[in-house]
Tab-separated table of C-alpha atoms and ligand atoms in Angstrom:
chain	number	residue	atom	x	y	z
A	880	UNK	CA	-42.643	19.753	-70.899
A	881	UNK	CA	-45.693	21.726	-71.729
A	882	UNK	CA	-49.470	22.494	-70.436
A	883	UNK	CA	-52.787	22.343	-72.224
A	884	UNK	CA	-55.909	23.505	-70.931
A	885	UNK	CA	-59.073	21.751	-69.840
A	886	UNK	CA	-61.108	23.348	-72.390
A	887	UNK	CA	-59.071	23.239	-74.791
A	888	UNK	CA	-56.119	20.295	-76.056
A	889	UNK	CA	-55.106	22.263	-78.903
A	890	UNK	CA	-53.373	24.454	-76.259
A	891	UNK	CA	-49.455	23.641	-75.806
A	892	UNK	CA	-48.038	26.876	-73.458
A	893	UNK	CA	-44.448	26.472	-71.032
A	894	UNK	CA	-44.861	25.568	-67.252
A	895	UNK	CA	-43.872	30.160	-66.201
A	896	UNK	CA	-46.405	30.935	-68.946
A	897	UNK	CA	-49.584	28.752	-67.447
A	898	UNK	CA	-48.282	30.036	-64.174
A	899	UNK	CA	-48.031	33.897	-64.761
A	900	UNK	CA	-51.298	33.466	-66.769
A	901	UNK	CA	-53.240	31.765	-63.903
A	902	UNK	CA	-56.266	30.497	-65.965
A	903	UNK	CA	-56.469	30.455	-69.682
A	904	UNK	CA	-58.762	33.520	-71.043
A	905	UNK	CA	-61.037	30.681	-72.364
A	906	UNK	CA	-62.019	30.258	-68.331
A	907	UNK	CA	-60.221	26.677	-68.379
A	908	UNK	CA	-57.313	25.176	-66.524
A	909	UNK	CA	-53.706	24.598	-67.502
A	910	UNK	CA	-52.695	21.070	-66.552
A	911	UNK	CA	-49.362	19.420	-67.484
A	912	UNK	CA	-49.679	17.581	-71.034
A	913	UNK	CA	-48.988	14.360	-69.862
A	914	UNK	CA	-47.330	13.644	-65.960
A	915	UNK	CA	-43.924	12.760	-64.827
A	916	UNK	CA	-42.951	9.348	-63.379
A	917	UNK	CA	-41.685	8.668	-60.485
A	918	UNK	CA	-40.454	5.303	-59.211
A	919	UNK	CA	-40.471	3.754	-56.110
A	920	UNK	CA	-36.491	3.592	-56.715
A	921	UNK	CA	-36.999	7.937	-56.672
A	922	UNK	CA	-39.055	7.988	-53.744
A	923	UNK	CA	-36.783	5.421	-51.837
A	924	UNK	CA	-33.793	8.433	-52.922
A	925	UNK	CA	-35.950	11.021	-51.155
A	926	UNK	CA	-36.293	9.211	-48.125
A	927	UNK	CA	-32.775	10.722	-46.558
A	928	UNK	CA	-33.579	14.492	-48.224
A	929	UNK	CA	-34.672	17.603	-46.728
A	930	UNK	CA	-37.782	19.342	-47.140
A	931	UNK	CA	-36.834	21.422	-49.314
A	932	UNK	CA	-34.776	19.549	-51.399
A	933	UNK	CA	-37.580	16.935	-51.588
A	934	UNK	CA	-39.649	19.632	-52.713
A	935	UNK	CA	-37.537	20.863	-55.386
A	936	UNK	CA	-37.024	17.502	-56.831
A	937	UNK	CA	-40.658	17.347	-57.004
A	938	UNK	CA	-41.190	20.420	-58.280
A	939	UNK	CA	-38.538	20.573	-61.193
A	940	UNK	CA	-40.715	17.343	-62.766
A	941	UNK	CA	-43.271	19.841	-63.729
A	942	UNK	CA	-41.456	23.184	-64.755
A	943	UNK	CA	-39.021	22.306	-67.326
A	944	UNK	CA	-38.506	25.602	-67.812
A	945	UNK	CA	-36.499	26.549	-64.412
A	946	UNK	CA	-33.082	25.336	-63.458
A	947	UNK	CA	-32.440	22.444	-61.118
A	948	UNK	CA	-30.896	25.786	-59.060
A	949	UNK	CA	-33.548	28.112	-59.235
A	950	UNK	CA	-35.994	25.326	-57.660
A	951	UNK	CA	-33.703	24.464	-55.084
A	952	UNK	CA	-32.869	28.269	-54.303
A	953	UNK	CA	-36.376	29.042	-54.259
A	954	UNK	CA	-37.508	26.255	-52.274
A	955	UNK	CA	-34.270	26.496	-49.657
A	956	UNK	CA	-35.546	30.670	-49.161
A	957	UNK	CA	-39.085	29.084	-48.692
A	958	UNK	CA	-39.220	26.914	-46.880
A	959	UNK	CA	-36.684	27.999	-44.194
A	960	UNK	CA	-36.113	27.717	-40.469
A	961	UNK	CA	-36.904	30.732	-40.069
A	962	UNK	CA	-40.353	30.814	-42.220
A	963	UNK	CA	-41.340	26.862	-41.158
A	964	UNK	CA	-39.667	25.559	-38.070
A	965	UNK	CA	-37.147	23.089	-38.183
A	966	UNK	CA	-39.675	20.423	-39.972
A	967	UNK	CA	-41.987	22.050	-42.194
A	968	UNK	CA	-44.206	19.322	-43.265
A	969	UNK	CA	-44.155	16.888	-40.239
A	970	UNK	CA	-46.000	13.668	-40.156
A	971	UNK	CA	-47.579	12.862	-36.599
A	972	UNK	CA	-49.132	9.235	-35.325
A	973	UNK	CA	-52.158	10.174	-33.208
A	974	UNK	CA	-52.094	5.677	-32.456
A	975	UNK	CA	-53.048	4.750	-35.903
A	976	UNK	CA	-53.288	7.077	-38.145
A	977	UNK	CA	-50.967	9.752	-39.265
A	978	UNK	CA	-51.346	13.715	-38.952
A	979	UNK	CA	-49.379	15.621	-42.306
A	980	UNK	CA	-49.652	18.850	-40.502
A	981	UNK	CA	-49.455	21.386	-42.425
A	982	UNK	CA	-49.263	24.778	-40.338
A	983	UNK	CA	-46.111	25.575	-39.464
A	984	UNK	CA	-45.616	28.596	-41.811
A	985	UNK	CA	-45.849	32.210	-41.450
A	986	UNK	CA	-49.893	32.002	-41.258
A	987	UNK	CA	-50.251	28.856	-40.002
A	988	UNK	CA	-52.380	26.941	-42.611
A	989	UNK	CA	-51.668	24.891	-45.363
A	990	UNK	CA	-51.390	27.338	-47.821
A	991	UNK	CA	-48.513	28.766	-47.165
A	992	UNK	CA	-46.421	26.223	-49.145
A	993	UNK	CA	-47.554	27.575	-52.185
A	994	UNK	CA	-48.017	31.281	-51.123
A	995	UNK	CA	-44.503	31.489	-49.934
A	996	UNK	CA	-43.538	30.003	-53.138
A	997	UNK	CA	-45.111	31.433	-55.491
A	998	UNK	CA	-43.759	35.298	-55.590
A	999	UNK	CA	-40.560	33.152	-56.925
A	1000	UNK	CA	-41.861	30.865	-59.213
A	1001	UNK	CA	-43.872	34.420	-60.618
A	1002	UNK	CA	-41.319	36.103	-60.843
A	1003	UNK	CA	-38.830	33.926	-62.806
A	1004	UNK	CA	-41.816	33.369	-64.914
A	1005	UNK	CA	-41.974	36.713	-66.131
A	1006	UNK	CA	-38.125	36.912	-66.381
A	1007	UNK	CA	-38.641	33.926	-68.662
A	1008	UNK	CA	-40.860	35.790	-70.332
A	1009	UNK	CA	-39.151	39.006	-71.364
A	1010	UNK	CA	-42.264	40.713	-69.409
A	1011	UNK	CA	-41.108	43.892	-67.263
A	1012	UNK	CA	-44.644	44.670	-66.004
A	1013	UNK	CA	-45.632	45.201	-62.661
A	1014	UNK	CA	-47.578	41.867	-61.542
A	1015	UNK	CA	-50.757	42.505	-59.527
A	1016	UNK	CA	-52.272	39.804	-58.113
A	1017	UNK	CA	-56.121	39.653	-57.194
A	1018	UNK	CA	-56.997	37.210	-55.021
A	1019	UNK	CA	-60.694	35.884	-53.307
A	1020	UNK	CA	-60.691	34.713	-49.645
A	1021	UNK	CA	-62.304	32.725	-47.255
A	1022	UNK	CA	-59.593	33.627	-45.041
A	1023	UNK	CA	-56.716	31.099	-45.088
A	1024	UNK	CA	-55.638	32.032	-48.724
A	1025	UNK	CA	-55.505	35.494	-48.373
A	1026	UNK	CA	-53.256	36.159	-45.370
A	1027	UNK	CA	-50.696	33.867	-47.179
A	1028	UNK	CA	-51.003	35.789	-50.411
A	1029	UNK	CA	-50.048	38.606	-48.280
A	1030	UNK	CA	-47.402	37.386	-46.022
A	1031	UNK	CA	-46.081	36.095	-49.727
A	1032	UNK	CA	-46.038	39.218	-51.499
A	1033	UNK	CA	-45.407	41.672	-49.404
A	1034	UNK	CA	-42.592	44.257	-50.270
A	1035	UNK	CA	-41.828	41.596	-53.246
A	1036	UNK	CA	-40.135	43.628	-55.886
A	1037	UNK	CA	-42.230	44.174	-59.141
A	1038	UNK	CA	-45.591	42.813	-57.948
A	1039	UNK	CA	-48.891	44.909	-56.304
A	1040	UNK	CA	-51.613	42.550	-54.133
A	1041	UNK	CA	-55.258	42.698	-53.766
A	1042	UNK	CA	-56.858	40.964	-51.021
A	1043	UNK	CA	-60.687	40.591	-50.711
A	1044	UNK	CA	-62.120	38.406	-48.109
A	1045	UNK	CA	-66.461	38.200	-47.421
A	1046	UNK	CA	-67.222	40.482	-44.841
A	1047	UNK	CA	-68.225	38.021	-40.975
A	1048	UNK	CA	-67.690	35.227	-43.687
A	1049	UNK	CA	-64.112	34.488	-42.269
A	1050	UNK	CA	-62.566	33.929	-37.961
A	1051	UNK	CA	-61.964	37.140	-35.970
A	1052	UNK	CA	-57.941	35.735	-36.100
A	1053	UNK	CA	-58.310	35.639	-39.775
A	1054	UNK	CA	-59.691	39.088	-40.748
A	1055	UNK	CA	-56.840	40.266	-37.712
A	1056	UNK	CA	-54.108	38.579	-40.220
A	1057	UNK	CA	-55.165	40.359	-43.447
A	1058	UNK	CA	-56.443	43.762	-42.005
A	1059	UNK	CA	-52.957	44.367	-40.073
A	1060	UNK	CA	-50.690	43.153	-43.174
A	1061	UNK	CA	-47.304	45.211	-43.345
A	1062	UNK	CA	-46.013	46.280	-46.816
A	1063	UNK	CA	-45.675	48.996	-49.050
A	1064	UNK	CA	-47.397	46.782	-52.192
A	1065	UNK	CA	-50.526	45.651	-50.105
A	1066	UNK	CA	-54.281	45.580	-50.184
A	1067	UNK	CA	-57.246	44.260	-48.810
A	1068	UNK	CA	-60.732	44.655	-48.027
A	1069	UNK	CA	-64.054	42.942	-47.168
A	1070	UNK	CA	-66.771	42.651	-49.814
A	1071	UNK	CA	-70.300	42.508	-49.020
A	1072	UNK	CA	-71.566	38.202	-49.778
A	1073	UNK	CA	-69.961	35.789	-49.234
A	1074	UNK	CA	-67.240	33.892	-50.665
A	1075	UNK	CA	-68.582	32.715	-54.102
A	1076	UNK	CA	-69.678	35.973	-54.485
A	1077	UNK	CA	-65.652	37.519	-53.761
A	1078	UNK	CA	-64.636	34.813	-56.020
A	1079	UNK	CA	-66.633	35.771	-58.824
A	1080	UNK	CA	-66.159	39.347	-58.521
A	1081	UNK	CA	-62.827	38.604	-59.290
A	1082	UNK	CA	-62.912	35.647	-61.626
A	1083	UNK	CA	-65.533	38.465	-63.868
A	1084	UNK	CA	-62.301	41.271	-63.535
A	1085	UNK	CA	-59.958	38.331	-64.726
A	1086	UNK	CA	-61.965	37.927	-67.715
A	1087	UNK	CA	-62.861	41.923	-68.130
A	1088	UNK	CA	-60.646	42.306	-71.447
A	1089	UNK	CA	-61.119	46.744	-71.757
A	1090	UNK	CA	-60.212	46.560	-68.317
A	1091	UNK	CA	-57.050	44.092	-68.489
A	1092	UNK	CA	-56.263	46.241	-71.523
A	1093	UNK	CA	-56.263	49.559	-69.695
A	1094	UNK	CA	-53.875	48.122	-66.759
A	1095	UNK	CA	-51.548	46.489	-69.448
A	1096	UNK	CA	-51.697	50.170	-71.097
A	1097	UNK	CA	-50.368	51.372	-67.979
A	1098	UNK	CA	-47.683	48.502	-67.625
A	1099	UNK	CA	-49.336	46.473	-65.437
A	1100	UNK	CA	-50.533	42.712	-65.431
A	1101	UNK	CA	-52.974	40.962	-63.648
A	1102	UNK	CA	-51.950	37.252	-61.858
A	1103	UNK	CA	-53.882	35.158	-59.415
A	1104	UNK	CA	-53.056	33.952	-56.535
A	1105	UNK	CA	-56.305	31.727	-55.689
A	1106	UNK	CA	-56.007	27.428	-56.235
A	1107	UNK	CA	-56.775	27.822	-60.156
A	1108	UNK	CA	-52.761	28.768	-60.368
A	1109	UNK	CA	-51.064	26.121	-61.416
A	1110	UNK	CA	-47.961	27.077	-59.365
A	1111	UNK	CA	-49.834	27.061	-56.338
A	1112	UNK	CA	-50.690	23.220	-56.795
A	1113	UNK	CA	-47.721	21.909	-57.976
A	1114	UNK	CA	-46.121	22.520	-54.618
A	1115	UNK	CA	-48.839	20.569	-52.816
A	1116	UNK	CA	-48.073	17.712	-54.792
A	1117	UNK	CA	-44.824	17.660	-53.107
A	1118	UNK	CA	-45.715	17.423	-49.896
A	1119	UNK	CA	-47.422	13.847	-50.292
A	1120	UNK	CA	-43.956	12.356	-51.662
A	1121	UNK	CA	-42.479	13.983	-48.311
A	1122	UNK	CA	-45.460	12.287	-46.082
A	1123	UNK	CA	-44.956	8.899	-47.338
A	1124	UNK	CA	-41.216	9.068	-46.978
A	1125	UNK	CA	-41.491	9.940	-43.222
A	1126	UNK	CA	-44.028	7.191	-42.980
A	1127	UNK	CA	-41.970	4.810	-44.372
A	1128	UNK	CA	-39.075	6.043	-42.422
A	1129	UNK	CA	-41.317	6.122	-39.339
A	1130	UNK	CA	-42.670	1.972	-40.187
A	1131	UNK	CA	-46.535	3.446	-40.667
A	1132	UNK	CA	-46.329	2.004	-44.232
A	1133	UNK	CA	-44.046	-0.584	-45.213
A	1134	UNK	CA	-41.840	1.060	-48.116
A	1135	UNK	CA	-43.897	0.281	-51.617
A	1136	UNK	CA	-47.135	-0.507	-50.154
A	1137	UNK	CA	-50.254	2.081	-50.199
A	1138	UNK	CA	-51.682	4.622	-48.816
A	1139	UNK	CA	-55.097	6.255	-48.270
A	1140	UNK	CA	-55.326	9.782	-48.428
A	1141	UNK	CA	-57.847	11.924	-46.313
A	1142	UNK	CA	-58.292	15.289	-47.304
A	1143	UNK	CA	-60.737	18.787	-45.363
A	1144	UNK	CA	-61.770	19.908	-49.082
A	1145	UNK	CA	-63.038	23.409	-50.216
A	1146	UNK	CA	-61.898	24.562	-53.806
A	1147	UNK	CA	-60.465	20.880	-54.950
A	1148	UNK	CA	-57.047	22.018	-54.929
A	1149	UNK	CA	-55.277	20.167	-52.000
A	1150	UNK	CA	-57.058	16.785	-52.643
A	1151	UNK	CA	-56.279	17.291	-56.268
A	1152	UNK	CA	-52.266	17.929	-55.307
A	1153	UNK	CA	-52.399	14.322	-53.806
A	1154	UNK	CA	-54.073	12.594	-57.130
A	1155	UNK	CA	-51.412	14.144	-59.263
A	1156	UNK	CA	-49.160	12.227	-56.418
A	1157	UNK	CA	-50.599	8.959	-57.620
A	1158	UNK	CA	-50.783	9.575	-61.419
A	1159	UNK	CA	-46.824	10.029	-60.976
A	1160	UNK	CA	-46.127	6.929	-59.131
A	1161	UNK	CA	-47.332	7.320	-55.358
A	1162	UNK	CA	-48.611	4.551	-54.176
A	1163	UNK	CA	-52.171	5.711	-53.228
A	1164	UNK	CA	-55.327	3.229	-53.015
A	1165	UNK	CA	-58.242	5.538	-52.179
A	1166	UNK	CA	-59.131	9.548	-51.397
A	1167	UNK	CA	-61.268	10.289	-49.180
A	1168	UNK	CA	-62.513	13.793	-49.850
A	1169	UNK	CA	-64.137	15.147	-46.433
A	1170	UNK	CA	-66.742	18.412	-46.319
A	1171	UNK	CA	-68.392	20.217	-43.823
A	1172	UNK	CA	-71.908	21.353	-44.231
A	1173	UNK	CA	-71.177	22.810	-47.705
A	1174	UNK	CA	-71.479	19.079	-48.982
A	1175	UNK	CA	-71.763	19.774	-52.723
A	1176	UNK	CA	-68.369	17.841	-53.052
A	1177	UNK	CA	-69.878	14.699	-51.014
A	1178	UNK	CA	-73.422	15.234	-53.119
A	1179	UNK	CA	-71.445	15.297	-56.312
A	1180	UNK	CA	-69.166	11.864	-55.959
A	1181	UNK	CA	-72.255	10.354	-54.746
A	1182	UNK	CA	-74.312	10.790	-57.606
A	1183	UNK	CA	-73.026	11.911	-60.068
A	1184	UNK	CA	-74.720	15.265	-60.521
A	1185	UNK	CA	-73.012	18.939	-59.134
A	1186	UNK	CA	-75.782	20.570	-58.106
A	1187	UNK	CA	-74.638	24.545	-56.081
A	1188	UNK	CA	-78.116	25.732	-56.110
A	1189	UNK	CA	-78.247	25.032	-52.573
A	1190	UNK	CA	-78.316	27.305	-49.154
A	1191	UNK	CA	-74.779	28.040	-48.289
A	1192	UNK	CA	-73.537	27.455	-44.274
A	1193	UNK	CA	-70.962	29.308	-42.541
A	1194	UNK	CA	-69.747	27.033	-40.323
A	1195	UNK	CA	-66.835	26.908	-38.096
A	1196	UNK	CA	-64.632	25.181	-40.262
A	1197	UNK	CA	-64.649	28.733	-42.758
A	1198	UNK	CA	-62.446	27.748	-45.678
A	1199	UNK	CA	-64.136	25.092	-46.680
A	1200	UNK	CA	-67.225	27.189	-46.972
A	1201	UNK	CA	-67.577	26.977	-50.955
A	1202	UNK	CA	-70.102	25.912	-53.090
A	1203	UNK	CA	-67.668	25.774	-56.577
A	1204	UNK	CA	-65.053	24.132	-56.082
A	1205	UNK	CA	-62.680	25.325	-59.254
A	1206	UNK	CA	-60.653	22.320	-58.854
A	1207	UNK	CA	-62.765	20.059	-59.709
A	1208	UNK	CA	-62.941	21.082	-63.138
A	1209	UNK	CA	-59.178	19.361	-63.307
A	1210	UNK	CA	-60.695	15.522	-62.443
A	1211	UNK	CA	-63.296	15.930	-64.914
A	1212	UNK	CA	-60.668	16.549	-67.692
A	1213	UNK	CA	-58.082	14.075	-66.299
A	1214	UNK	CA	-60.906	11.488	-65.621
A	1215	UNK	CA	-62.679	12.046	-68.597
A	1216	UNK	CA	-59.844	11.253	-70.942
A	1217	UNK	CA	-58.701	14.823	-71.471
A	1218	UNK	CA	-62.499	15.516	-73.338
A	1219	UNK	CA	-62.020	19.087	-73.664
A	1220	UNK	CA	-65.257	19.126	-75.138
A	1221	UNK	CA	-66.999	17.540	-72.703
A	1222	UNK	CA	-65.434	19.905	-69.737
A	1223	UNK	CA	-66.517	22.630	-71.973
A	1224	UNK	CA	-70.483	21.172	-71.931
A	1225	UNK	CA	-70.186	20.902	-68.165
A	1226	UNK	CA	-68.270	24.018	-67.129
A	1227	UNK	CA	-70.903	25.995	-69.719
A	1228	UNK	CA	-73.980	23.455	-67.749
A	1229	UNK	CA	-72.376	25.138	-63.997
A	1230	UNK	CA	-72.558	28.639	-65.236
A	1231	UNK	CA	-76.204	28.520	-66.767
A	1232	UNK	CA	-77.678	26.368	-65.095
A	1233	UNK	CA	-75.446	26.259	-61.531
A	1234	UNK	CA	-75.374	22.398	-61.958
A	1235	UNK	CA	-74.483	19.702	-64.137
A	1236	UNK	CA	-74.341	15.517	-64.345
A	1237	UNK	CA	-71.188	13.892	-65.650
A	1238	UNK	CA	-71.545	10.950	-67.550
A	1239	UNK	CA	-71.967	7.881	-65.828
A	1240	UNK	CA	-68.483	6.204	-67.378
A	1241	UNK	CA	-67.076	9.499	-65.516
A	1242	UNK	CA	-69.005	9.147	-62.828
A	1243	UNK	CA	-67.336	5.619	-61.664
A	1244	UNK	CA	-64.004	6.548	-62.260
A	1245	UNK	CA	-64.627	9.473	-59.919
A	1246	UNK	CA	-66.401	6.886	-57.232
A	1247	UNK	CA	-62.876	4.621	-57.643
A	1248	UNK	CA	-60.311	6.923	-56.762
A	1249	UNK	CA	-62.382	9.420	-54.616
A	1250	UNK	CA	-64.815	8.556	-51.336
A	1251	UNK	CA	-66.797	10.760	-49.318
A	1252	UNK	CA	-68.122	12.111	-46.235
A	1253	UNK	CA	-69.230	15.464	-44.818
A	1254	UNK	CA	-69.271	16.086	-41.313
A	1255	UNK	CA	-71.486	19.194	-39.690
A	1256	UNK	CA	-70.194	21.509	-37.046
A	1257	UNK	CA	-71.750	19.542	-33.784
A	1258	UNK	CA	-69.808	16.788	-35.655
A	1259	UNK	CA	-66.872	18.158	-35.694
A	1260	UNK	CA	-66.324	19.681	-32.117
A	1261	UNK	CA	-67.027	16.260	-31.459
A	1262	UNK	CA	-64.587	15.275	-32.924
A	1263	UNK	CA	-62.259	17.382	-31.520
A	1264	UNK	CA	-62.925	16.944	-27.731
A	1265	UNK	CA	-62.430	13.015	-28.885
A	1266	UNK	CA	-59.549	13.262	-30.465
A	1267	UNK	CA	-58.261	15.590	-27.414
A	1268	UNK	CA	-59.607	13.482	-24.752
A	1269	UNK	CA	-58.343	10.021	-26.365
A	1270	UNK	CA	-55.145	10.429	-28.127
A	1271	UNK	CA	-54.141	13.977	-26.638
A	1272	UNK	CA	-54.153	15.660	-29.954
A	1273	UNK	CA	-55.857	18.598	-30.573
A	1274	UNK	CA	-56.620	19.367	-34.221
A	1275	UNK	CA	-58.693	22.991	-35.601
A	1276	UNK	CA	-62.005	22.639	-36.931
A	1277	UNK	CA	-60.782	22.012	-40.258
A	1278	UNK	CA	-58.792	19.053	-39.358
A	1279	UNK	CA	-61.649	17.416	-37.392
A	1280	UNK	CA	-64.180	17.085	-40.534
A	1281	UNK	CA	-61.503	15.033	-42.078
A	1282	UNK	CA	-60.900	13.075	-39.301
A	1283	UNK	CA	-64.659	12.559	-38.584
A	1284	UNK	CA	-65.017	11.564	-42.437
A	1285	UNK	CA	-61.960	8.976	-42.475
A	1286	UNK	CA	-63.400	7.444	-39.429
A	1287	UNK	CA	-66.252	6.878	-40.648
A	1288	UNK	CA	-65.060	5.682	-43.729
A	1289	UNK	CA	-62.571	2.836	-41.994
A	1290	UNK	CA	-65.798	1.649	-40.060
A	1291	UNK	CA	-67.906	1.596	-43.032
A	1292	UNK	CA	-65.806	-0.067	-44.915
A	1293	UNK	CA	-63.506	-1.885	-43.171
A	1294	UNK	CA	-59.760	-0.312	-44.927
A	1295	UNK	CA	-57.185	-0.644	-42.809
A	1296	UNK	CA	-54.904	0.972	-45.157
A	1297	UNK	CA	-52.466	2.875	-43.423
A	1298	UNK	CA	-53.687	6.840	-43.634
A	1299	UNK	CA	-52.807	9.917	-43.471
A	1300	UNK	CA	-54.701	12.401	-42.777
A	1301	UNK	CA	-54.203	16.463	-43.662
A	1302	UNK	CA	-54.506	18.845	-41.288
A	1303	UNK	CA	-54.802	22.059	-42.684
A	1304	UNK	CA	-54.211	24.792	-39.930
A	1305	UNK	CA	-53.142	25.327	-36.116
A	1306	UNK	CA	-56.206	24.786	-34.335
A	1307	UNK	CA	-54.688	28.555	-32.253
A	1308	UNK	CA	-55.980	30.131	-35.107
A	1309	UNK	CA	-59.730	29.224	-34.187
A	1310	UNK	CA	-59.432	29.263	-30.199
A	1311	UNK	CA	-63.109	30.202	-30.139
A	1312	UNK	CA	-64.559	27.091	-31.824
A	1313	UNK	CA	-61.882	24.511	-30.803
A	1314	UNK	CA	-62.718	26.192	-26.808
A	1315	UNK	CA	-66.512	25.556	-27.171
A	1316	UNK	CA	-65.621	22.286	-28.973
A	1317	UNK	CA	-63.247	20.924	-25.660
A	1318	UNK	CA	-66.306	22.559	-23.025
A	1319	UNK	CA	-64.276	25.686	-21.991
A	1320	UNK	CA	-65.040	28.752	-21.228
A	1321	UNK	CA	-64.643	30.942	-24.349
A	1322	UNK	CA	-65.468	34.602	-22.665
A	1323	UNK	CA	-63.120	37.234	-23.238
A	1324	UNK	CA	-60.920	38.518	-26.370
A	1325	UNK	CA	-59.221	36.190	-28.989
A	1326	UNK	CA	-56.089	36.507	-27.001
A	1327	UNK	CA	-57.594	35.902	-23.804
A	1328	UNK	CA	-58.738	32.274	-26.048
A	1329	UNK	CA	-55.859	31.733	-27.486
A	1330	UNK	CA	-54.064	31.847	-23.627
A	1331	UNK	CA	-56.594	29.455	-22.651
A	1332	UNK	CA	-56.546	26.926	-25.521
A	1333	UNK	CA	-52.384	26.835	-24.820
A	1334	UNK	CA	-52.824	26.218	-21.029
A	1335	UNK	CA	-55.406	23.582	-21.783
A	1336	UNK	CA	-53.552	21.675	-24.548
A	1337	UNK	CA	-49.631	22.702	-23.230
A	1338	UNK	CA	-49.049	23.967	-26.269
A	1339	UNK	CA	-46.708	26.669	-27.310
A	1340	UNK	CA	-48.943	29.294	-28.573
A	1341	UNK	CA	-47.090	30.594	-32.372
A	1342	UNK	CA	-45.264	33.874	-31.780
A	1343	UNK	CA	-46.753	35.698	-34.591
A	1344	UNK	CA	-50.117	35.010	-33.554
A	1345	UNK	CA	-49.826	36.424	-30.456
A	1346	UNK	CA	-48.108	39.427	-31.929
A	1347	UNK	CA	-50.940	40.406	-33.482
A	1348	UNK	CA	-53.003	41.678	-30.605
A	1349	UNK	CA	-50.376	44.805	-30.778
A	1350	UNK	CA	-50.803	45.538	-34.327
A	1351	UNK	CA	-52.958	48.374	-35.679
A	1352	UNK	CA	-55.465	47.357	-38.367
A	1353	UNK	CA	-54.502	49.071	-41.601
A	1354	UNK	CA	-57.876	47.971	-43.409
A	1355	UNK	CA	-60.955	48.577	-42.471
A	1356	UNK	CA	-62.888	49.341	-45.333
A	1357	UNK	CA	-65.719	46.705	-47.062
A	1358	UNK	CA	-67.148	47.674	-50.285
A	1359	UNK	CA	-69.862	46.288	-52.443
A	1360	UNK	CA	-69.244	43.571	-55.502
A	1361	UNK	CA	-70.096	45.739	-58.284
A	1362	UNK	CA	-66.387	48.168	-56.810
A	1363	UNK	CA	-64.236	45.686	-56.764
A	1364	UNK	CA	-62.767	47.465	-60.078
A	1365	UNK	CA	-62.835	50.930	-58.587
A	1366	UNK	CA	-60.802	49.341	-55.379
A	1367	UNK	CA	-58.297	48.043	-57.366
A	1368	UNK	CA	-57.695	51.204	-59.717
A	1369	UNK	CA	-57.543	54.053	-56.851
A	1370	UNK	CA	-55.254	51.512	-54.790
A	1371	UNK	CA	-52.365	49.913	-57.261
A	1372	UNK	CA	-52.723	53.509	-60.129
A	1373	UNK	CA	-50.523	55.257	-58.362
U	798	PLP	C1	-58.182	26.300	-47.844
U	798	PLP	C2	-58.210	25.215	-47.040
U	798	PLP	C3	-58.837	24.267	-47.201
U	798	PLP	C4	-59.307	23.653	-48.320
U	798	PLP	O1	-59.017	23.082	-49.054
U	798	PLP	P1	-58.682	23.192	-50.694
U	798	PLP	O2	-57.135	22.874	-51.560
U	798	PLP	O3	-59.399	24.762	-51.334
U	798	PLP	O4	-59.620	22.144	-50.890
U	798	PLP	C5	-58.942	23.333	-45.735
U	798	PLP	N1	-57.932	23.624	-44.458
U	798	PLP	C6	-57.581	24.972	-44.628
U	798	PLP	C7	-57.584	25.522	-43.155
U	798	PLP	C8	-57.956	25.512	-45.978
U	798	PLP	O5	-57.069	27.166	-45.384
């Protein structure tokens, strides 16, 4: 199976090439030329598999230049008990709805599913392409990607990783997780500005030919661990199939019937993975795209106009504080009937004017698949409190946004299709916001708050979070966006 580009249908490259490149030189994103078909019989067979087996099966349908044995070994290592516990992606019934818990990995956010696997995919892709350069991973993060990528790539031979996060734009725990990162090949810095500034800076470096050529001359090849990389998306497709199997096994859905999927959304990667699962054959009726106060996607799905010219808000769900949802480009491509010229036009308008309006036909196609809504901080907090008091389920602020928007969707449409809501982070990662939402005392340091949340909820504190208390901060710097290149050069080229 080969991969083409959202801005140029004439491109046709292997999976390993697409993963290695991350983004196309023309700025477009890679997608399979056609989607593999997964029948109900195939899904039925997955019901008795372990999570690593399910993942190897689904990922193998897309990465056809990897052997089954390779992928089985990678998923077994990436999703092992020591990294993800007994059940990597459990589905929990909260009385009516199913919650797909995606936060049992090493950094307590869903991005671990992709970023624990990506180092294997990336280093194997380089080998397959006969490339012996050192691979330097650049990451712009609003909090969770950075830590998950650091944890995935730390001390992986032949790689280096450099993470940029917006100064003051992450939770304190997210910041500490990154600044205490261990490993010989890791670099972390704060950048003045917001996430979009950091992301734009990284994108500019990738497309700076003089600079990338200079690095190539020194045996260094840049690659991306942001969700524009196909290697980030494909592992996420697997857990939606897994969730369906678990829901069927638990009787939450009659096998073969459709489900709805609600996802707290930022860069549009996680919800796009769910849509790709549907294109492969997963029985899904509708997707519910949930945003926080940075509701550019809600407005887009409702109106057909994407407009990033608006205030940027820091919210209690920082990983969704995004105004440019990169992966939306992939959806536009697919739902426009793979119309690369149309996508090029929209993306040029976005770069020039910060906005574009899709054709009425494309808008209808999007609205038919995707419902949408947003919840501000107050509603997310109210949802955390209510969900805990009425259902004894403790949600983090990102998950709470999705629960709130799903509840509103169900109420306004009367659509009672069995639903799964993606839970993207552990509540302990955002203890201050969660305690505040519950109306509890928020005095003391971050670790006092974690202890208090454990007492109140009866949940066990993840040991790696508690351990942060005793770790020294290694990376305390903050740079201007203009200094990103020299930060990389100084740190990576030794
Ligand atoms: C990254 C992240 C999101 C947003 O996911 P996208 O794939 O960017 O839409 C939501 N919640 C948490 C906790 C995250 O880390």
